[in-house]
C-alpha cells in the first residue's frame, strides 16, 4: 500500500497469466487436454479484467498496449509482446510479428509525431540483442537465465526470432525527434545496452530483474 501511495503503477500482461510462452495461436504449455486455445485465452483475459485494477477490456476489443503522456518531459508507450505475436518458432519474415500490425503501426506513428525530449518504450521482453556469453559454462548460464532453450535456440520471450521487425523498429526509434529509451524485464537479469548509434542517437535499453 505504501508503494502504491508513493508511485504510479502501470502494468501489462505476462504470458503466465494465460500459459507459458503464449502467442496468438497457442502456447508451449497448452496441450490438447486443455481444450480449445481460444476458450482458454478468453477465460484468462476475463479473469485479468475482473481481478486487475483496470478499466481495459481486451475481451471487448480494447488493446493491451497504451500511450501514457508524462507531461512535457516524455511519453511512455507500454507495449504488449505476448498476446498478438505470431509463433516464435516460425521462420522470420514479413508475416512474423511480435507486436501485431495494429500495435506496430500505432507505435511507429506515435514515434514519428513525438516532440517531447524522451520517448520511453515499456517492453515486456528484452528488445536488443544479447552479446554472446564468455566462459566454458556459457550455455548453462544462458539456459538458467532463460535466454536460450536446451538446444541453444533463442528463448521465446526475446525479440531475437523477430529480427526483421526489430530492425524496422530500431530505425524508427533511432531517427525520431525524441531520445528513445527501452525499459524491459522478465529475463531474470539486469543489463544496460546502447545500440544503433551509427544511425542517429541510437537506442538505450535498461533491463531490470523480475
PDB file of C-alpha atoms in Angstrom:
ATOM      1  CA  UNK A   1       0.000   0.000   0.000  1.00  0.00           C
ATOM      2  CA  UNK A   2       2.868   2.395   0.756  1.00  0.00           C
ATOM      3  CA  UNK A   3       4.472   1.557  -2.596  1.00  0.00           C
ATOM      4  CA  UNK A   4       1.261   2.305  -4.493  1.00  0.00           C
ATOM      5  CA  UNK A   5       0.748   5.507  -2.495  1.00  0.00           C
ATOM      6  CA  UNK A   6       4.210   6.757  -3.466  1.00  0.00           C
ATOM      7  CA  UNK A   7       4.483   5.615  -7.082  1.00  0.00           C
ATOM      8  CA  UNK A   8       2.188   5.342 -10.083  1.00  0.00           C
ATOM      9  CA  UNK A   9       1.851   1.758 -11.350  1.00  0.00           C
ATOM     10  CA  UNK A  10       1.130   0.899 -14.982  1.00  0.00           C
ATOM     11  CA  UNK A  11       1.032  -2.785 -15.887  1.00  0.00           C
ATOM     12  CA  UNK A  12       0.668  -5.052 -18.866  1.00  0.00           C
ATOM     13  CA  UNK A  13       0.033  -8.743 -19.465  1.00  0.00           C
ATOM     14  CA  UNK A  14       2.539 -11.526 -18.820  1.00  0.00           C
ATOM     15  CA  UNK A  15       2.392 -14.820 -20.683  1.00  0.00           C
ATOM     16  CA  UNK A  16       1.923 -16.717 -17.407  1.00  0.00           C
ATOM     17  CA  UNK A  17      -1.467 -15.068 -16.993  1.00  0.00           C
ATOM     18  CA  UNK A  18      -2.530 -17.218 -19.953  1.00  0.00           C
ATOM     19  CA  UNK A  19       0.036 -20.026 -20.400  1.00  0.00           C
ATOM     20  CA  UNK A  20       3.829 -20.232 -20.507  1.00  0.00           C
ATOM     21  CA  UNK A  21       5.268 -18.883 -23.777  1.00  0.00           C
ATOM     22  CA  UNK A  22       1.859 -17.860 -25.074  1.00  0.00           C
ATOM     23  CA  UNK A  23       1.359 -16.391 -28.535  1.00  0.00           C
ATOM     24  CA  UNK A  24      -1.720 -15.527 -30.621  1.00  0.00           C
ATOM     25  CA  UNK A  25      -2.320 -19.112 -31.763  1.00  0.00           C
ATOM     26  CA  UNK A  26      -1.332 -21.176 -28.727  1.00  0.00           C
ATOM     27  CA  UNK A  27       1.390 -21.691 -26.141  1.00  0.00           C
ATOM     28  CA  UNK A  28       4.276 -24.001 -25.418  1.00  0.00           C
ATOM     29  CA  UNK A  29       2.448 -25.207 -22.310  1.00  0.00           C
ATOM     30  CA  UNK A  30      -1.024 -25.564 -23.882  1.00  0.00           C
ATOM     31  CA  UNK A  31      -1.972 -29.133 -24.762  1.00  0.00           C
ATOM     32  CA  UNK A  32      -4.942 -30.896 -26.372  1.00  0.00           C
ATOM     33  CA  UNK A  33      -6.350 -31.932 -22.997  1.00  0.00           C
ATOM     34  CA  UNK A  34      -6.525 -28.242 -22.013  1.00  0.00           C
ATOM     35  CA  UNK A  35      -9.310 -27.646 -24.539  1.00  0.00           C
ATOM     36  CA  UNK A  36      -9.524 -25.064 -27.335  1.00  0.00           C
ATOM     37  CA  UNK A  37      -6.890 -22.344 -27.160  1.00  0.00           C
ATOM     38  CA  UNK A  38      -9.434 -19.627 -27.946  1.00  0.00           C
ATOM     39  CA  UNK A  39     -11.519 -20.615 -24.899  1.00  0.00           C
ATOM     40  CA  UNK A  40      -8.508 -20.611 -22.603  1.00  0.00           C
ATOM     41  CA  UNK A  41      -7.343 -17.229 -23.891  1.00  0.00           C
ATOM     42  CA  UNK A  42     -10.803 -15.665 -23.491  1.00  0.00           C
ATOM     43  CA  UNK A  43     -11.230 -17.046 -19.958  1.00  0.00           C
ATOM     44  CA  UNK A  44      -7.758 -15.871 -18.924  1.00  0.00           C
ATOM     45  CA  UNK A  45      -8.412 -12.370 -20.216  1.00  0.00           C
ATOM     46  CA  UNK A  46     -11.792 -12.278 -18.459  1.00  0.00           C
ATOM     47  CA  UNK A  47     -10.049 -13.182 -15.192  1.00  0.00           C
ATOM     48  CA  UNK A  48      -7.421 -10.493 -15.837  1.00  0.00           C
ATOM     49  CA  UNK A  49     -10.162  -7.893 -16.379  1.00  0.00           C
ATOM     50  CA  UNK A  50     -12.014  -8.952 -13.224  1.00  0.00           C
ATOM     51  CA  UNK A  51      -9.060  -9.064 -10.847  1.00  0.00           C
ATOM     52  CA  UNK A  52      -6.726  -6.318 -12.042  1.00  0.00           C
ATOM     53  CA  UNK A  53      -7.367  -2.629 -11.220  1.00  0.00           C
ATOM     54  CA  UNK A  54      -8.087  -1.649 -14.809  1.00  0.00           C
ATOM     55  CA  UNK A  55     -10.935  -0.468 -16.999  1.00  0.00           C
ATOM     56  CA  UNK A  56      -9.314  -2.015 -20.086  1.00  0.00           C
ATOM     57  CA  UNK A  57     -11.396  -4.815 -21.586  1.00  0.00           C
ATOM     58  CA  UNK A  58      -9.392  -6.833 -24.152  1.00  0.00           C
ATOM     59  CA  UNK A  59     -12.280  -9.314 -24.439  1.00  0.00           C
ATOM     60  CA  UNK A  60     -14.349  -6.407 -25.795  1.00  0.00           C
ATOM     61  CA  UNK A  61     -11.704  -5.179 -28.225  1.00  0.00           C
ATOM     62  CA  UNK A  62      -9.574  -2.880 -26.041  1.00  0.00           C
ATOM     63  CA  UNK A  63      -5.857  -3.000 -26.766  1.00  0.00           C
ATOM     64  CA  UNK A  64      -3.418  -4.089 -24.076  1.00  0.00           C
ATOM     65  CA  UNK A  65      -0.861  -1.568 -25.354  1.00  0.00           C
ATOM     66  CA  UNK A  66      -1.346   2.084 -24.463  1.00  0.00           C
ATOM     67  CA  UNK A  67       0.261   5.515 -24.711  1.00  0.00           C
ATOM     68  CA  UNK A  68       0.818   7.347 -21.423  1.00  0.00           C
ATOM     69  CA  UNK A  69       1.866  11.040 -21.721  1.00  0.00           C
ATOM     70  CA  UNK A  70       4.287  12.117 -18.984  1.00  0.00           C
ATOM     71  CA  UNK A  71       3.819  15.867 -19.161  1.00  0.00           C
ATOM     72  CA  UNK A  72       6.171  17.785 -21.435  1.00  0.00           C
ATOM     73  CA  UNK A  73       9.108  15.574 -20.468  1.00  0.00           C
ATOM     74  CA  UNK A  74       8.362  12.179 -22.004  1.00  0.00           C
ATOM     75  CA  UNK A  75       5.848   9.776 -23.465  1.00  0.00           C
ATOM     76  CA  UNK A  76       5.551   6.158 -22.379  1.00  0.00           C
ATOM     77  CA  UNK A  77       4.310   3.639 -24.918  1.00  0.00           C
ATOM     78  CA  UNK A  78       3.546   0.470 -22.977  1.00  0.00           C
ATOM     79  CA  UNK A  79       3.715  -2.475 -25.362  1.00  0.00           C
ATOM     80  CA  UNK A  80       2.173  -5.935 -25.356  1.00  0.00           C
ATOM     81  CA  UNK A  81       4.581  -8.550 -26.716  1.00  0.00           C
ATOM     82  CA  UNK A  82       2.629 -11.657 -25.650  1.00  0.00           C
ATOM     83  CA  UNK A  83      -0.937 -11.662 -26.879  1.00  0.00           C
ATOM     84  CA  UNK A  84      -0.739 -10.532 -30.503  1.00  0.00           C
ATOM     85  CA  UNK A  85       2.554 -12.102 -31.535  1.00  0.00           C
ATOM     86  CA  UNK A  86       2.844 -14.799 -34.146  1.00  0.00           C
ATOM     87  CA  UNK A  87       4.506 -18.164 -33.473  1.00  0.00           C
ATOM     88  CA  UNK A  88       8.010 -17.517 -32.008  1.00  0.00           C
ATOM     89  CA  UNK A  89       9.307 -20.732 -33.598  1.00  0.00           C
ATOM     90  CA  UNK A  90       8.155 -19.864 -37.138  1.00  0.00           C
ATOM     91  CA  UNK A  91      10.772 -18.690 -39.666  1.00  0.00           C
ATOM     92  CA  UNK A  92      11.475 -14.967 -39.583  1.00  0.00           C
ATOM     93  CA  UNK A  93       9.977 -12.946 -42.419  1.00  0.00           C
ATOM     94  CA  UNK A  94       7.434 -10.269 -43.404  1.00  0.00           C
ATOM     95  CA  UNK A  95       4.494 -12.167 -41.884  1.00  0.00           C
ATOM     96  CA  UNK A  96       6.181 -12.658 -38.496  1.00  0.00           C
ATOM     97  CA  UNK A  97       5.432 -10.072 -35.820  1.00  0.00           C
ATOM     98  CA  UNK A  98       5.804  -9.804 -32.059  1.00  0.00           C
ATOM     99  CA  UNK A  99       3.629  -6.660 -31.854  1.00  0.00           C
ATOM    100  CA  UNK A 100       0.930  -7.313 -34.431  1.00  0.00           C
ATOM    101  CA  UNK A 101       0.090  -4.927 -37.260  1.00  0.00           C
ATOM    102  CA  UNK A 102      -2.173  -2.543 -35.302  1.00  0.00           C
ATOM    103  CA  UNK A 103       0.234  -2.071 -32.395  1.00  0.00           C
ATOM    104  CA  UNK A 104       3.298  -1.737 -34.646  1.00  0.00           C
ATOM    105  CA  UNK A 105       1.545   0.965 -36.693  1.00  0.00           C
ATOM    106  CA  UNK A 106       0.424   2.835 -33.568  1.00  0.00           C
ATOM    107  CA  UNK A 107       3.933   2.724 -32.093  1.00  0.00           C
ATOM    108  CA  UNK A 108       5.718   3.960 -35.220  1.00  0.00           C
ATOM    109  CA  UNK A 109       3.110   6.667 -35.862  1.00  0.00           C
ATOM    110  CA  UNK A 110       3.392   7.891 -32.274  1.00  0.00           C
ATOM    111  CA  UNK A 111       7.180   7.903 -32.558  1.00  0.00           C
ATOM    112  CA  UNK A 112       7.054   9.958 -35.745  1.00  0.00           C
ATOM    113  CA  UNK A 113       4.765  12.545 -34.136  1.00  0.00           C
ATOM    114  CA  UNK A 114       6.622  12.741 -30.817  1.00  0.00           C
ATOM    115  CA  UNK A 115       8.270  16.062 -29.945  1.00  0.00           C
ATOM    116  CA  UNK A 116       8.930  15.567 -26.221  1.00  0.00           C
ATOM    117  CA  UNK A 117      12.573  15.112 -25.115  1.00  0.00           C
ATOM    118  CA  UNK A 118      12.237  11.427 -24.217  1.00  0.00           C
ATOM    119  CA  UNK A 119      10.262   8.557 -25.724  1.00  0.00           C
ATOM    120  CA  UNK A 120      10.054   5.558 -23.373  1.00  0.00           C
ATOM    121  CA  UNK A 121       9.057   2.149 -24.692  1.00  0.00           C
ATOM    122  CA  UNK A 122       7.831  -0.236 -21.994  1.00  0.00           C
ATOM    123  CA  UNK A 123       8.657  -3.659 -23.415  1.00  0.00           C
ATOM    124  CA  UNK A 124       7.671  -6.831 -21.522  1.00  0.00           C
ATOM    125  CA  UNK A 125      10.505  -8.782 -23.197  1.00  0.00           C
ATOM    126  CA  UNK A 126      14.149  -7.974 -23.945  1.00  0.00           C
ATOM    127  CA  UNK A 127      14.399  -5.944 -27.144  1.00  0.00           C
ATOM    128  CA  UNK A 128      18.068  -5.586 -28.100  1.00  0.00           C
ATOM    129  CA  UNK A 129      20.361  -8.495 -28.892  1.00  0.00           C
ATOM    130  CA  UNK A 130      22.362 -10.189 -26.159  1.00  0.00           C
ATOM    131  CA  UNK A 131      26.115 -10.449 -26.619  1.00  0.00           C
ATOM    132  CA  UNK A 132      27.462 -13.988 -26.508  1.00  0.00           C
ATOM    133  CA  UNK A 133      28.395 -15.082 -23.012  1.00  0.00           C
ATOM    134  CA  UNK A 134      32.034 -15.947 -22.321  1.00  0.00           C
ATOM    135  CA  UNK A 135      33.376 -18.931 -20.453  1.00  0.00           C
ATOM    136  CA  UNK A 136      33.037 -22.689 -20.617  1.00  0.00           C
ATOM    137  CA  UNK A 137      29.688 -22.685 -18.765  1.00  0.00           C
ATOM    138  CA  UNK A 138      28.080 -20.082 -21.040  1.00  0.00           C
ATOM    139  CA  UNK A 139      25.408 -22.491 -22.316  1.00  0.00           C
ATOM    140  CA  UNK A 140      24.366 -23.421 -18.777  1.00  0.00           C
ATOM    141  CA  UNK A 141      24.199 -19.777 -17.751  1.00  0.00           C
ATOM    142  CA  UNK A 142      22.130 -18.846 -20.793  1.00  0.00           C
ATOM    143  CA  UNK A 143      19.650 -21.668 -20.142  1.00  0.00           C
ATOM    144  CA  UNK A 144      19.440 -20.900 -16.416  1.00  0.00           C
ATOM    145  CA  UNK A 145      18.577 -17.276 -17.201  1.00  0.00           C
ATOM    146  CA  UNK A 146      16.012 -18.465 -19.778  1.00  0.00           C
ATOM    147  CA  UNK A 147      17.897 -16.780 -22.630  1.00  0.00           C
ATOM    148  CA  UNK A 148      18.207 -19.910 -24.751  1.00  0.00           C
ATOM    149  CA  UNK A 149      16.456 -23.278 -24.704  1.00  0.00           C
ATOM    150  CA  UNK A 150      18.124 -26.661 -24.175  1.00  0.00           C
ATOM    151  CA  UNK A 151      19.151 -26.798 -27.853  1.00  0.00           C
ATOM    152  CA  UNK A 152      20.749 -23.349 -27.870  1.00  0.00           C
ATOM    153  CA  UNK A 153      17.948 -21.568 -29.733  1.00  0.00           C
ATOM    154  CA  UNK A 154      16.938 -18.048 -28.581  1.00  0.00           C
ATOM    155  CA  UNK A 155      14.316 -18.214 -25.884  1.00  0.00           C
ATOM    156  CA  UNK A 156      10.747 -17.482 -26.954  1.00  0.00           C
ATOM    157  CA  UNK A 157      10.248 -14.319 -24.934  1.00  0.00           C
ATOM    158  CA  UNK A 158      13.087 -12.378 -26.572  1.00  0.00           C
ATOM    159  CA  UNK A 159      12.998 -10.459 -29.857  1.00  0.00           C
ATOM    160  CA  UNK A 160      15.791 -12.497 -31.475  1.00  0.00           C
ATOM    161  CA  UNK A 161      13.435 -14.593 -33.585  1.00  0.00           C
ATOM    162  CA  UNK A 162      11.647 -11.404 -34.716  1.00  0.00           C
ATOM    163  CA  UNK A 163      14.779  -9.726 -36.055  1.00  0.00           C
ATOM    164  CA  UNK A 164      13.133  -8.224 -39.163  1.00  0.00           C
ATOM    165  CA  UNK A 165      10.550  -6.358 -37.096  1.00  0.00           C
ATOM    166  CA  UNK A 166      13.189  -5.355 -34.538  1.00  0.00           C
ATOM    167  CA  UNK A 167      15.395  -3.847 -37.270  1.00  0.00           C
ATOM    168  CA  UNK A 168      12.451  -1.826 -38.582  1.00  0.00           C
ATOM    169  CA  UNK A 169      11.547  -0.554 -35.112  1.00  0.00           C
ATOM    170  CA  UNK A 170      15.208   0.261 -34.369  1.00  0.00           C
ATOM    171  CA  UNK A 171      15.250   2.532 -37.422  1.00  0.00           C
ATOM    172  CA  UNK A 172      12.128   4.382 -36.252  1.00  0.00           C
ATOM    173  CA  UNK A 173      13.488   4.704 -32.699  1.00  0.00           C
ATOM    174  CA  UNK A 174      16.934   5.903 -33.757  1.00  0.00           C
ATOM    175  CA  UNK A 175      15.719   8.538 -36.219  1.00  0.00           C
ATOM    176  CA  UNK A 176      12.859  10.048 -34.211  1.00  0.00           C
ATOM    177  CA  UNK A 177      12.976  13.552 -32.734  1.00  0.00           C
ATOM    178  CA  UNK A 178      12.742  12.184 -29.154  1.00  0.00           C
ATOM    179  CA  UNK A 179      15.577  10.288 -27.478  1.00  0.00           C
ATOM    180  CA  UNK A 180      14.350   6.701 -27.104  1.00  0.00           C
ATOM    181  CA  UNK A 181      14.743   4.532 -24.017  1.00  0.00           C
ATOM    182  CA  UNK A 182      13.505   0.944 -23.865  1.00  0.00           C
ATOM    183  CA  UNK A 183      12.627  -0.364 -20.391  1.00  0.00           C
ATOM    184  CA  UNK A 184      12.123  -4.101 -20.128  1.00  0.00           C
ATOM    185  CA  UNK A 185      12.367  -7.064 -17.805  1.00  0.00           C
ATOM    186  CA  UNK A 186      11.228 -10.695 -17.479  1.00  0.00           C
ATOM    187  CA  UNK A 187      14.578 -12.305 -18.335  1.00  0.00           C
ATOM    188  CA  UNK A 188      15.848 -12.551 -14.720  1.00  0.00           C
ATOM    189  CA  UNK A 189      18.942 -10.363 -15.007  1.00  0.00           C
ATOM    190  CA  UNK A 190      19.814  -6.659 -15.183  1.00  0.00           C
ATOM    191  CA  UNK A 191      21.680  -5.049 -18.078  1.00  0.00           C
ATOM    192  CA  UNK A 192      22.258  -1.796 -19.936  1.00  0.00           C
ATOM    193  CA  UNK A 193      22.768  -1.571 -23.699  1.00  0.00           C
ATOM    194  CA  UNK A 194      23.244   1.203 -26.267  1.00  0.00           C
ATOM    195  CA  UNK A 195      22.738   0.202 -29.893  1.00  0.00           C
ATOM    196  CA  UNK A 196      22.214   1.884 -33.247  1.00  0.00           C
ATOM    197  CA  UNK A 197      24.472   4.870 -32.537  1.00  0.00           C
ATOM    198  CA  UNK A 198      25.643   4.816 -36.154  1.00  0.00           C
ATOM    199  CA  UNK A 199      22.144   5.774 -37.404  1.00  0.00           C
ATOM    200  CA  UNK A 200      21.338   8.705 -35.123  1.00  0.00           C
ATOM    201  CA  UNK A 201      21.269   8.952 -31.337  1.00  0.00           C
ATOM    202  CA  UNK A 202      20.713   5.209 -31.029  1.00  0.00           C
ATOM    203  CA  UNK A 203      18.559   3.293 -28.571  1.00  0.00           C
ATOM    204  CA  UNK A 204      19.220   2.942 -24.859  1.00  0.00           C
ATOM    205  CA  UNK A 205      17.872  -0.221 -23.221  1.00  0.00           C
ATOM    206  CA  UNK A 206      17.585  -0.805 -19.475  1.00  0.00           C
ATOM    207  CA  UNK A 207      16.711  -4.360 -18.428  1.00  0.00           C
ATOM    208  CA  UNK A 208      15.621  -4.943 -14.849  1.00  0.00           C
ATOM    209  CA  UNK A 209      15.313  -8.187 -12.952  1.00  0.00           C
ATOM    210  CA  UNK A 210      11.884  -9.719 -12.471  1.00  0.00           C
TER     211      UNK A 210
END
